[in-house]
Amino acid sequence: MTATARQEPRDRARPRAPWRPRLPVLLALLVGLAGVGYRLALLLADAPPTNSDEATMGLAALHIARGEEFPIWFYGQAYMGTLEAYLAAPLVALTGPSVLALRLPTLALYALFLALSWRLTRRLGGDPWFALLVIGFLALGSDRVVKNQLIAGGGYPEMNPAGVALALLTVALCANGAGRRLPRWAAWALVSGLMLWVDPLLLPYILGTGTVLVVWRRRELAGRAGLVVAGALLLGAAPMLVDSLRHGRNPLAAVLTASGGEATASWGERLYGGLVLGPPLGMGFCSPSHCATWQLWWALAFPVLLLLAILSAWRILRAARGSTADFEALPVARNGDGPRPGGAAVGDDQRVSAAVRLALLAGAAAVLAAYVVSSAAGRTPVESSRYLSCLAVAAPALLWPLWRAARRRSGVLRVVAPAVLAAILGTAAVATVEAIRTVPATHAEAERHRALVDALVELGVRHVRGGYWTCNRLTYATGENVVCAVVDDELRPGFDRLPAYRRTVAAEPDAAWVAPVGSPLAARLDQRLGPEPGAFDVVTVANWRVYLPRP
């Protein structure tokens, strides 16, 4: 008997070709790195400009790094959690107080936002080329956008990655029926709790994704998952809850007051600031500090796209067969590149994706509505448009109908949709270039401030009085070697976020005064120059005036 040789499959004998990333994946990586690199270059050039509010967060980080204090809220108020200070504290401890130490964590949060946005877009059914488009849009950065993403002023840099993370976790929990479920439940609840403490502006997205989870996984939430969610939610929001119980504070009421809830603005002003200026400014289509008329086209396109995207997601939810209970027993799908053998059916995947897109779009609509009804939209629309920074969380859902229309084989939309997408990228690119043009002036101003700090050190000045936008910035830059108390333009006591600074300066009879050249405060202090007792000598340093009491 002749033995028959066992034949091995031909594929086993061949060496496997090394894995190569597909073109859109590689391009997305390059575009994402360009977005991060652009922002890193801004940081190294002292842009965007810092201010005393960011320095207040820096002082919190400095106190945490020294172990002197562990603040729950932004100094001087009972809302806006200090998560950014805790993230920056190790760097401040290692390198000393600097704006860069504050902003490297926010830059890392932006990089995380890009990575999560890519993953979310893919999990929602978007092909790699659409995900590349989303990353390209998010990599651009107008003046308002990079300020929201990089300035450690309280809440804004962490909102977008947190919102996308909530949506991504929701997709995973609804589409998968097994696997690491309890850790995902815990992660969703922990992020939600943290953001309730840090800044409740993300609340619409928390409620939206939470509603999807309740509808899809209500049976699971009735068991151990519900206990995990409750515990992690309480853990994330613990700083806020503990402070509220100890001091009887209501952070939500404080937020409403700060957003203009008790101020006055006409409905015409609110509608113009909220609906006309708000979306273009908040989503990166405008020049620094203003919107040109042609840049306002996004104010018309945004609500139309929002409505179309909502209708598209709703149609999929109604058209897909099966009940939400069917999702309770779905097996695991390992990634978002499409259904896998043994995984959820195509219709199920589409329905989950549509539900999460609808949650994101509803969250964006709620954020915009809340902004419009606030007086901040009417009184300070340019600066207050930062409240709309989290609209970027909904970008994958908002742009999806345009992408689908652009891929049609025929029809008017086949021409219109690519034109709109090109206009979106083009307008955002123009706004990015205009933001870059302001960098030299910003860098020069930072150099002048460093010259002021050096001059105070040379003069031996340790205690000064100055305006609000001078004091904490100066105190943080010197690591509290110079302590500043706030005064108004009439030399009266102003708003000190740390009252201890005022007491320290008041105990020093020879405290100096600092004011920018040409400011109302400088004009008022100039009236006290002269040889008489109680008058000042003045030293001018790099566009700053330092007033020294005569001995």
Coordinates of C-alpha atoms in Angstrom, one line a residue:
M1 CA 0.0 0.0 0.0
T2 CA 1.3 3.3 -1.0
A3 CA 0.9 6.1 1.5
T4 CA -0.7 9.2 0.2
A5 CA 1.2 12.3 1.1
R6 CA -0.9 14.9 2.9
Q7 CA -1.2 18.0 0.9
E8 CA -0.9 21.3 2.7
P9 CA -3.0 24.2 1.6
R10 CA -1.1 26.4 -0.8
D11 CA -1.8 29.5 1.2
R12 CA -0.1 28.1 4.2
A13 CA 3.2 27.7 2.4
R14 CA 3.3 31.2 1.2
P15 CA 4.5 33.9 3.5
R16 CA 1.9 36.5 4.4
A17 CA 2.4 39.9 2.9
P18 CA 3.1 42.5 5.6
W19 CA 0.0 44.5 6.6
R20 CA -0.2 47.9 5.0
P21 CA -2.6 50.6 6.1
R22 CA -5.2 51.5 3.5
L23 CA -4.8 54.8 1.8
P24 CA -7.6 56.7 3.7
V25 CA -6.3 55.4 7.0
L26 CA -2.8 56.6 6.3
L27 CA -4.1 59.9 5.0
A28 CA -6.3 60.4 8.1
L29 CA -3.2 59.7 10.3
L30 CA -1.2 62.3 8.4
V31 CA -4.1 64.8 8.6
G32 CA -4.5 64.2 12.3
L33 CA -0.8 64.6 12.9
A34 CA -0.9 67.9 10.9
G35 CA -3.8 69.1 13.1
V36 CA -1.9 68.3 16.3
G37 CA 1.3 69.7 14.9
Y38 CA -0.5 73.0 13.9
R39 CA -1.7 73.4 17.5
L40 CA 1.7 72.5 19.0
A41 CA 3.3 75.2 16.8
L42 CA 0.7 77.6 18.1
L43 CA 1.6 76.7 21.7
L44 CA 5.3 77.2 21.1
A45 CA 4.5 80.6 19.6
D46 CA 2.5 81.7 22.7
A47 CA -0.8 81.4 20.8
P48 CA -3.7 81.6 21.4
P49 CA -3.2 84.5 23.9
T50 CA -3.5 83.6 27.6
N51 CA -5.3 85.6 30.2
S52 CA -6.0 85.8 33.9
D53 CA -8.8 83.2 33.8
E54 CA -6.4 80.6 32.4
A55 CA -3.8 81.8 34.9
T56 CA -6.4 81.2 37.7
M57 CA -6.5 77.5 36.6
G58 CA -2.7 77.6 36.6
L59 CA -2.7 78.8 40.2
A60 CA -5.0 75.9 41.1
A61 CA -2.6 73.5 39.4
L62 CA 0.3 75.2 41.3
H63 CA -1.4 74.8 44.6
I64 CA -2.2 71.1 43.8
A65 CA 1.4 70.5 42.7
R66 CA 2.6 71.9 46.1
G67 CA 0.0 70.0 48.1
E68 CA -1.3 73.3 49.5
E69 CA -4.9 73.1 48.3
F70 CA -7.1 70.8 46.2
P71 CA -9.8 73.0 44.8
I72 CA -13.1 71.6 43.5
W73 CA -14.3 74.7 41.6
F74 CA -12.6 77.4 39.6
Y75 CA -11.5 80.0 42.2
G76 CA -14.1 82.6 43.0
Q77 CA -17.2 80.7 41.9
A78 CA -19.2 77.6 42.7
Y79 CA -19.2 76.0 39.2
M80 CA -16.7 74.8 36.6
G81 CA -14.7 71.9 37.9
T82 CA -10.9 72.1 38.1
L83 CA -10.1 68.9 36.1
E84 CA -7.6 70.8 33.9
A85 CA -5.7 71.9 37.0
Y86 CA -5.3 68.3 38.2
L87 CA -4.2 67.2 34.7
A88 CA -1.6 70.0 34.6
A89 CA -0.4 69.7 38.1
P90 CA 2.3 67.0 37.5
L91 CA 3.8 69.1 34.6
V92 CA 3.7 72.3 36.7
A93 CA 5.4 70.4 39.5
L94 CA 8.1 69.2 37.1
T95 CA 8.7 72.3 35.0
G96 CA 7.4 75.1 37.1
P97 CA 4.5 77.5 36.2
S98 CA 4.1 78.2 32.5
V99 CA 1.4 78.4 30.0
L100 CA 2.9 75.5 28.1
A101 CA 2.6 73.3 31.1
L102 CA -1.1 74.1 31.3
R103 CA -1.7 73.5 27.6
L104 CA 0.1 70.3 26.9
P105 CA -2.7 68.3 28.6
T106 CA -5.3 70.1 26.5
L107 CA -3.3 69.4 23.4
A108 CA -3.4 65.7 24.4
L109 CA -7.1 66.0 24.8
Y110 CA -7.4 67.3 21.3
A111 CA -5.4 64.4 19.9
L112 CA -7.7 62.1 21.8
F113 CA -10.7 63.9 20.3
L114 CA -9.4 63.2 16.8
A115 CA -8.7 59.5 17.5
L116 CA -12.1 59.0 19.0
S117 CA -13.9 60.9 16.2
W118 CA -12.2 58.6 13.6
R119 CA -13.3 55.5 15.5
L120 CA -16.9 56.9 16.1
T121 CA -17.3 57.8 12.4
R122 CA -16.3 54.2 11.4
R123 CA -18.5 52.6 14.1
L124 CA -21.5 54.7 12.9
G125 CA -21.2 53.1 9.4
G126 CA -19.1 55.7 7.7
D127 CA -16.5 54.4 5.2
P128 CA -12.8 55.4 5.6
W129 CA -13.1 58.2 3.1
F130 CA -15.9 59.9 5.0
A131 CA -14.0 59.4 8.3
L132 CA -11.0 61.1 6.6
L133 CA -13.3 64.0 5.7
V134 CA -14.4 64.4 9.3
I135 CA -10.9 64.3 10.5
G136 CA -9.9 66.9 7.9
F137 CA -12.6 69.2 9.1
L138 CA -11.7 68.8 12.8
A139 CA -8.0 69.3 12.1
L140 CA -8.6 72.8 10.9
G141 CA -8.7 75.4 13.6
S142 CA -10.0 79.0 13.5
D143 CA -9.2 81.5 16.3
R144 CA -12.3 80.6 18.3
V145 CA -11.9 76.8 17.8
V146 CA -8.2 76.7 19.0
K147 CA -9.0 78.8 22.0
N148 CA -11.7 76.4 23.0
Q149 CA -9.4 73.4 22.5
L150 CA -6.2 74.7 24.0
I151 CA -6.8 77.4 26.6
A152 CA -7.1 75.8 30.0
G153 CA -9.7 78.2 31.1
G154 CA -12.2 75.6 32.5
G155 CA -14.2 72.9 30.8
Y156 CA -14.0 73.4 27.1
P157 CA -10.9 71.3 26.1
E158 CA -12.3 68.1 27.7
M159 CA -15.9 68.4 26.5
N160 CA -15.4 67.3 22.9
P161 CA -13.4 64.1 23.6
A162 CA -15.8 63.3 26.4
G163 CA -18.8 63.7 24.2
V164 CA -17.4 61.5 21.4
A165 CA -16.3 58.9 24.0
L166 CA -19.9 58.8 25.3
A167 CA -21.2 58.2 21.8
L168 CA -18.6 55.5 21.1
L169 CA -19.3 53.6 24.3
T170 CA -23.1 53.8 23.5
V171 CA -22.5 52.2 20.1
A172 CA -20.4 49.5 21.7
L173 CA -23.0 48.8 24.4
C174 CA -26.0 48.7 22.1
A175 CA -24.4 46.7 19.2
N176 CA -22.6 44.2 21.3
G177 CA -24.1 41.5 23.4
A178 CA -21.1 40.1 25.3
G179 CA -17.5 41.0 26.1
R180 CA -16.2 43.7 28.4
R181 CA -19.6 45.2 29.2
L182 CA -19.4 46.2 32.8
P183 CA -16.2 48.2 32.3
R184 CA -17.9 50.0 29.4
W185 CA -20.9 50.8 31.5
A186 CA -18.6 52.1 34.2
A187 CA -16.6 54.2 31.7
W188 CA -19.8 55.7 30.2
A189 CA -21.1 56.6 33.7
L190 CA -17.7 57.9 35.0
V191 CA -17.2 60.2 32.0
S192 CA -20.8 61.5 32.4
G193 CA -20.3 62.2 36.1
L194 CA -17.0 63.9 35.5
M195 CA -18.5 66.2 32.9
L196 CA -21.4 67.1 35.2
W197 CA -18.8 68.3 37.6
V198 CA -16.5 70.0 35.1
D199 CA -19.1 71.7 32.9
P200 CA -22.8 70.8 32.4
L201 CA -22.8 72.1 28.9
L202 CA -22.4 68.5 27.8
L203 CA -25.6 67.5 29.5
P204 CA -27.6 67.2 26.3
Y205 CA -25.2 64.6 24.9
I206 CA -25.3 62.7 28.2
L207 CA -29.1 62.7 28.1
G208 CA -29.2 61.7 24.5
T209 CA -26.8 58.8 24.7
G210 CA -28.3 57.8 28.0
T211 CA -31.7 57.6 26.4
V212 CA -30.4 55.3 23.7
L213 CA -28.9 53.0 26.3
V214 CA -32.1 52.9 28.3
V215 CA -34.2 52.0 25.2
W216 CA -31.7 49.4 23.9
R217 CA -30.4 47.9 27.2
R218 CA -33.1 48.5 29.8
R219 CA -33.1 44.8 30.8
E220 CA -29.4 44.9 31.4
L221 CA -29.6 48.2 33.3
A222 CA -32.1 46.5 35.7
G223 CA -29.3 44.2 36.8
R224 CA -25.6 44.6 37.7
A225 CA -25.1 47.1 35.0
G226 CA -27.5 49.5 36.6
L227 CA -25.6 49.3 39.9
V228 CA -22.3 49.9 38.1
V229 CA -23.7 52.9 36.3
A230 CA -25.0 54.4 39.5
G231 CA -21.7 53.9 41.3
A232 CA -19.5 55.2 38.6
L233 CA -21.8 58.2 38.0
L234 CA -21.7 59.1 41.6
L235 CA -17.9 58.7 41.6
G236 CA -17.4 61.0 38.7
A237 CA -19.7 63.7 40.1
A238 CA -18.4 63.2 43.7
P239 CA -16.5 66.5 43.9
M240 CA -19.7 68.4 42.9
L241 CA -22.0 66.4 45.1
V242 CA -19.8 66.6 48.2
D243 CA -19.4 70.3 47.8
S244 CA -23.1 70.8 47.3
L245 CA -24.0 68.8 50.4
R246 CA -21.3 70.6 52.5
H247 CA -22.1 74.1 51.4
G248 CA -25.7 73.9 50.1
R249 CA -24.6 75.2 46.6
N250 CA -26.4 74.7 43.4
P251 CA -23.9 74.5 40.5
L252 CA -26.7 74.5 37.9
A253 CA -28.1 77.8 39.2
A254 CA -24.6 79.3 39.1
V255 CA -24.1 78.2 35.5
L256 CA -27.4 79.7 34.4
T257 CA -26.5 83.0 36.2
A258 CA -23.1 83.1 34.5
S259 CA -24.6 82.5 31.1
G260 CA -26.7 85.5 31.4
G261 CA -29.8 84.0 32.9
E262 CA -30.3 87.1 35.1
A263 CA -29.2 89.7 32.6
T264 CA -31.3 91.4 29.9
A265 CA -31.0 91.1 26.1
S266 CA -33.7 91.5 23.6
W267 CA -34.9 88.5 21.6
G268 CA -33.7 90.1 18.5
E269 CA -30.2 90.3 19.9
R270 CA -30.4 86.7 21.2
L271 CA -31.6 85.3 17.9
Y272 CA -29.0 87.2 15.9
G273 CA -26.1 86.3 18.3
G274 CA -27.3 82.7 18.7
L275 CA -28.5 81.7 15.3
V276 CA -26.6 84.0 12.9
L277 CA -23.2 84.5 14.6
G278 CA -23.2 81.4 16.9
P279 CA -22.8 78.4 14.5
P280 CA -20.2 80.0 12.3
L281 CA -18.1 81.3 15.2
G282 CA -18.6 78.2 17.4
M283 CA -17.7 75.7 14.6
G284 CA -14.7 77.5 13.1
F285 CA -15.9 79.4 10.1
C286 CA -15.1 83.0 11.2
S287 CA -12.1 85.3 11.4
P288 CA -10.6 86.2 14.8
S289 CA -13.2 88.1 16.9
H290 CA -15.6 88.7 14.1
C291 CA -17.5 87.1 11.2
A292 CA -17.3 88.6 7.7
T293 CA -20.6 88.6 5.9
W294 CA -19.6 85.8 3.4
Q295 CA -18.6 83.6 6.3
L296 CA -22.1 83.7 7.7
W297 CA -23.4 81.3 5.0
W298 CA -23.0 78.5 7.6
A299 CA -25.7 80.1 9.7
L300 CA -28.2 79.1 6.9
A301 CA -26.6 75.7 6.1
F302 CA -26.3 74.5 9.7
P303 CA -30.0 74.3 10.6
V304 CA -30.8 72.8 7.1
L305 CA -28.2 70.1 7.5
L306 CA -29.2 69.5 11.1
L307 CA -32.8 68.9 10.0
L308 CA -31.9 66.7 7.1
A309 CA -29.6 64.6 9.3
I310 CA -32.3 64.2 11.9
L311 CA -34.9 63.1 9.3
S312 CA -32.4 60.7 7.8
A313 CA -31.6 59.0 11.1
W314 CA -35.3 58.9 12.0
R315 CA -36.3 57.2 8.7
I316 CA -33.7 54.5 9.3
L317 CA -35.0 53.9 12.8
R318 CA -38.6 53.6 11.5
A319 CA -37.7 51.6 8.4
A320 CA -35.5 49.0 10.1
R321 CA -37.3 45.8 11.1
G322 CA -37.2 44.3 14.5
S323 CA -37.8 45.7 18.0
T324 CA -35.3 47.1 20.4
A325 CA -35.6 44.0 22.5
D326 CA -33.8 42.1 19.7
F327 CA -30.6 43.9 20.6
E328 CA -30.5 42.4 24.1
A329 CA -29.0 39.1 22.8
L330 CA -26.8 40.3 19.9
P331 CA -23.4 38.7 19.8
V332 CA -20.2 40.7 19.7
A333 CA -19.0 42.5 16.7
R334 CA -15.3 43.3 17.1
N335 CA -15.0 46.5 15.2
G336 CA -17.0 49.0 13.3
D337 CA -16.0 48.1 9.8
G338 CA -19.2 46.2 9.2
P339 CA -21.0 43.0 10.3
R340 CA -18.9 40.0 11.1
P341 CA -19.9 36.3 10.9
G342 CA -21.9 35.6 14.0
G343 CA -22.4 39.3 14.6
A344 CA -25.3 41.7 14.3
A345 CA -27.3 41.8 11.1
V346 CA -26.8 44.8 8.8
G347 CA -30.2 46.2 9.6
D348 CA -29.4 46.0 13.3
D349 CA -26.1 47.8 12.9
Q350 CA -27.8 50.5 10.9
R351 CA -30.5 51.0 13.5
V352 CA -28.0 51.4 16.3
S353 CA -26.0 53.8 14.2
A354 CA -29.1 55.8 13.4
A355 CA -30.1 56.0 17.0
V356 CA -26.7 57.2 18.2
R357 CA -26.6 59.8 15.3
L358 CA -30.0 61.0 16.4
A359 CA -28.8 61.3 19.9
L360 CA -25.8 63.4 18.8
L361 CA -28.0 65.6 16.6
A362 CA -30.6 66.1 19.3
G363 CA -27.8 67.0 21.7
A364 CA -26.4 69.6 19.2
A365 CA -29.9 71.1 18.7
A366 CA -30.4 71.3 22.5
V367 CA -27.0 73.0 23.0
L368 CA -27.9 75.6 20.3
A369 CA -31.4 76.2 21.7
A370 CA -30.0 76.6 25.3
Y371 CA -27.5 79.2 23.9
V372 CA -30.1 81.1 22.0
V373 CA -32.4 81.6 25.0
S374 CA -29.5 82.8 27.2
S375 CA -28.8 86.5 27.3
A376 CA -25.1 85.8 26.7
A377 CA -25.9 85.2 23.0
G378 CA -27.2 88.7 22.7
R379 CA -24.8 90.6 25.0
T380 CA -21.4 89.0 24.1
P381 CA -22.0 86.8 21.1
V382 CA -18.3 86.7 19.9
E383 CA -16.8 85.6 23.2
S384 CA -19.9 83.6 24.4
S385 CA -19.8 81.4 21.2
R386 CA -17.4 79.2 23.2
Y387 CA -20.6 77.7 24.6
L388 CA -21.1 76.1 21.2
S389 CA -17.8 74.4 21.0
C390 CA -19.3 71.0 21.7
L391 CA -21.3 71.2 18.4
A392 CA -18.2 69.5 16.9
V393 CA -19.1 66.3 18.8
A394 CA -22.0 65.9 16.3
A395 CA -19.8 66.4 13.2
P396 CA -19.9 62.8 12.0
A397 CA -23.7 62.8 12.2
L398 CA -24.2 66.3 10.8
L399 CA -22.1 65.7 7.7
W400 CA -23.3 62.2 7.0
P401 CA -26.3 63.1 4.7
L402 CA -24.0 65.3 2.6
W403 CA -21.6 62.5 2.1
R404 CA -24.4 60.1 1.1
A405 CA -25.8 62.6 -1.3
A406 CA -22.3 63.2 -2.8
R407 CA -21.9 59.5 -3.6
R408 CA -25.1 59.3 -5.6
R409 CA -24.7 58.3 -9.2
S410 CA -27.0 61.0 -10.6
G411 CA -29.3 63.9 -9.6
V412 CA -28.9 67.4 -8.5
L413 CA -27.7 66.5 -5.0
R414 CA -24.8 64.6 -6.7
V415 CA -23.5 68.1 -7.7
V416 CA -24.7 70.2 -4.8
A417 CA -23.4 68.0 -1.9
P418 CA -19.7 68.0 -3.0
A419 CA -19.9 71.8 -3.5
V420 CA -21.2 72.2 0.1
L421 CA -18.6 69.9 1.5
A422 CA -15.9 71.8 -0.4
A423 CA -17.3 75.1 0.9
I424 CA -17.2 73.8 4.5
L425 CA -13.6 72.8 4.2
G426 CA -12.7 75.9 2.3
T427 CA -14.3 78.4 4.7
A428 CA -12.8 76.6 7.7
A429 CA -9.3 76.7 6.0
V430 CA -9.6 80.4 5.3
A431 CA -10.5 81.0 9.0
T432 CA -7.5 78.9 10.0
V433 CA -5.2 81.0 7.8
E434 CA -6.6 84.2 9.3
A435 CA -6.0 82.8 12.8
I436 CA -2.4 82.0 11.9
R437 CA -1.9 85.7 10.8
T438 CA -2.5 86.9 14.3
V439 CA 0.2 84.7 15.8
P440 CA 3.1 87.3 15.5
A441 CA 1.1 89.9 17.4
T442 CA 0.2 87.4 20.1
H443 CA 3.8 86.3 20.4
A444 CA 5.0 89.9 20.7
E445 CA 2.5 90.6 23.5
A446 CA 3.7 87.5 25.4
E447 CA 7.3 88.7 25.1
R448 CA 6.3 92.1 26.5
H449 CA 4.6 90.3 29.5
R450 CA 7.8 88.3 30.1
A451 CA 9.8 91.6 30.0
L452 CA 7.4 93.0 32.7
V453 CA 8.0 89.9 34.9
D454 CA 11.8 90.3 34.5
A455 CA 11.6 94.0 35.3
L456 CA 9.6 93.4 38.5
V457 CA 12.1 90.8 39.6
E458 CA 15.0 93.3 38.9
L459 CA 13.2 96.0 40.8
G460 CA 12.6 93.7 43.8
V461 CA 8.8 94.2 43.6
R462 CA 6.9 91.5 45.4
H463 CA 3.4 93.1 45.9
V464 CA 1.4 95.0 43.2
R465 CA -2.0 96.2 42.4
G466 CA -3.5 96.0 38.8
G467 CA -6.5 95.3 36.7
Y468 CA -8.3 91.9 36.6
W469 CA -6.7 90.8 33.4
T470 CA -3.3 91.6 34.8
C471 CA -3.3 90.2 38.3
N472 CA -3.6 86.4 38.2
R473 CA -1.6 86.2 35.0
L474 CA 1.2 88.0 36.7
T475 CA 1.0 86.0 39.9
Y476 CA 1.0 82.7 38.1
A477 CA 3.9 83.7 35.8
T478 CA 6.0 84.4 38.8
G479 CA 5.0 81.3 40.8
E480 CA 3.4 83.7 43.4
N481 CA 6.7 85.4 43.9
V482 CA 4.8 88.5 42.9
V483 CA 1.3 88.8 44.4
C484 CA -1.2 91.0 42.8
A485 CA -4.5 92.5 44.1
V486 CA -7.2 93.6 41.7
V487 CA -8.4 97.2 41.4
D488 CA -10.8 98.9 39.0
D489 CA -10.1 101.9 36.8
E490 CA -10.9 104.2 39.7
L491 CA -8.4 102.5 42.0
R492 CA -11.1 100.8 44.0
P493 CA -10.8 97.2 45.1
G494 CA -11.9 94.8 42.3
F495 CA -12.8 91.1 42.0
D496 CA -10.0 89.0 43.6
R497 CA -10.6 85.3 42.9
L498 CA -8.2 84.5 45.7
P499 CA -9.0 86.9 48.6
A500 CA -5.8 86.0 50.3
Y501 CA -3.9 88.0 47.7
R502 CA -5.7 91.2 48.6
R503 CA -4.9 90.7 52.3
T504 CA -1.2 90.1 51.5
V505 CA -0.9 93.2 49.3
A506 CA -2.9 95.3 51.8
A507 CA -0.3 94.4 54.5
E508 CA 2.5 95.9 52.3
P509 CA 2.6 99.7 52.5
D510 CA 5.0 100.0 49.6
A511 CA 3.1 97.9 47.1
A512 CA 3.5 99.0 43.5
W513 CA 0.9 99.4 40.8
V514 CA 1.0 97.9 37.3
A515 CA -1.1 99.0 34.2
P516 CA -0.8 98.6 30.4
V517 CA 0.3 101.8 28.6
G518 CA -2.7 103.8 27.4
S519 CA -5.2 102.0 29.6
P520 CA -7.8 103.9 31.7
L521 CA -6.0 102.6 34.8
A522 CA -2.7 104.0 33.6
A523 CA -4.3 107.4 32.9
R524 CA -5.8 107.5 36.4
L525 CA -2.4 106.6 38.0
D526 CA -0.6 109.2 35.9
Q527 CA -2.5 111.8 37.8
R528 CA -0.6 110.8 40.9
L529 CA 2.9 111.3 39.5
G530 CA 5.0 114.1 40.9
P531 CA 7.3 115.1 43.8
E532 CA 4.6 115.5 46.5
P533 CA 4.2 113.0 49.3
G534 CA 2.2 109.9 48.3
A535 CA 3.0 110.3 44.6
F536 CA 4.5 107.7 42.3
D537 CA 7.6 107.2 40.3
V538 CA 7.0 105.4 37.1
V539 CA 9.1 102.9 35.1
T540 CA 7.9 102.0 31.6
V541 CA 8.8 98.5 30.4
A542 CA 7.7 97.0 27.1
N543 CA 4.3 98.7 26.9
W544 CA 3.7 98.4 30.7
R545 CA 3.9 101.1 33.3
V546 CA 5.1 100.2 36.8
Y547 CA 4.2 102.8 39.5
L548 CA 6.5 102.8 42.5
P549 CA 5.6 104.7 45.7
R550 CA 8.0 107.3 46.6
P551 CA 10.0 106.5 49.8

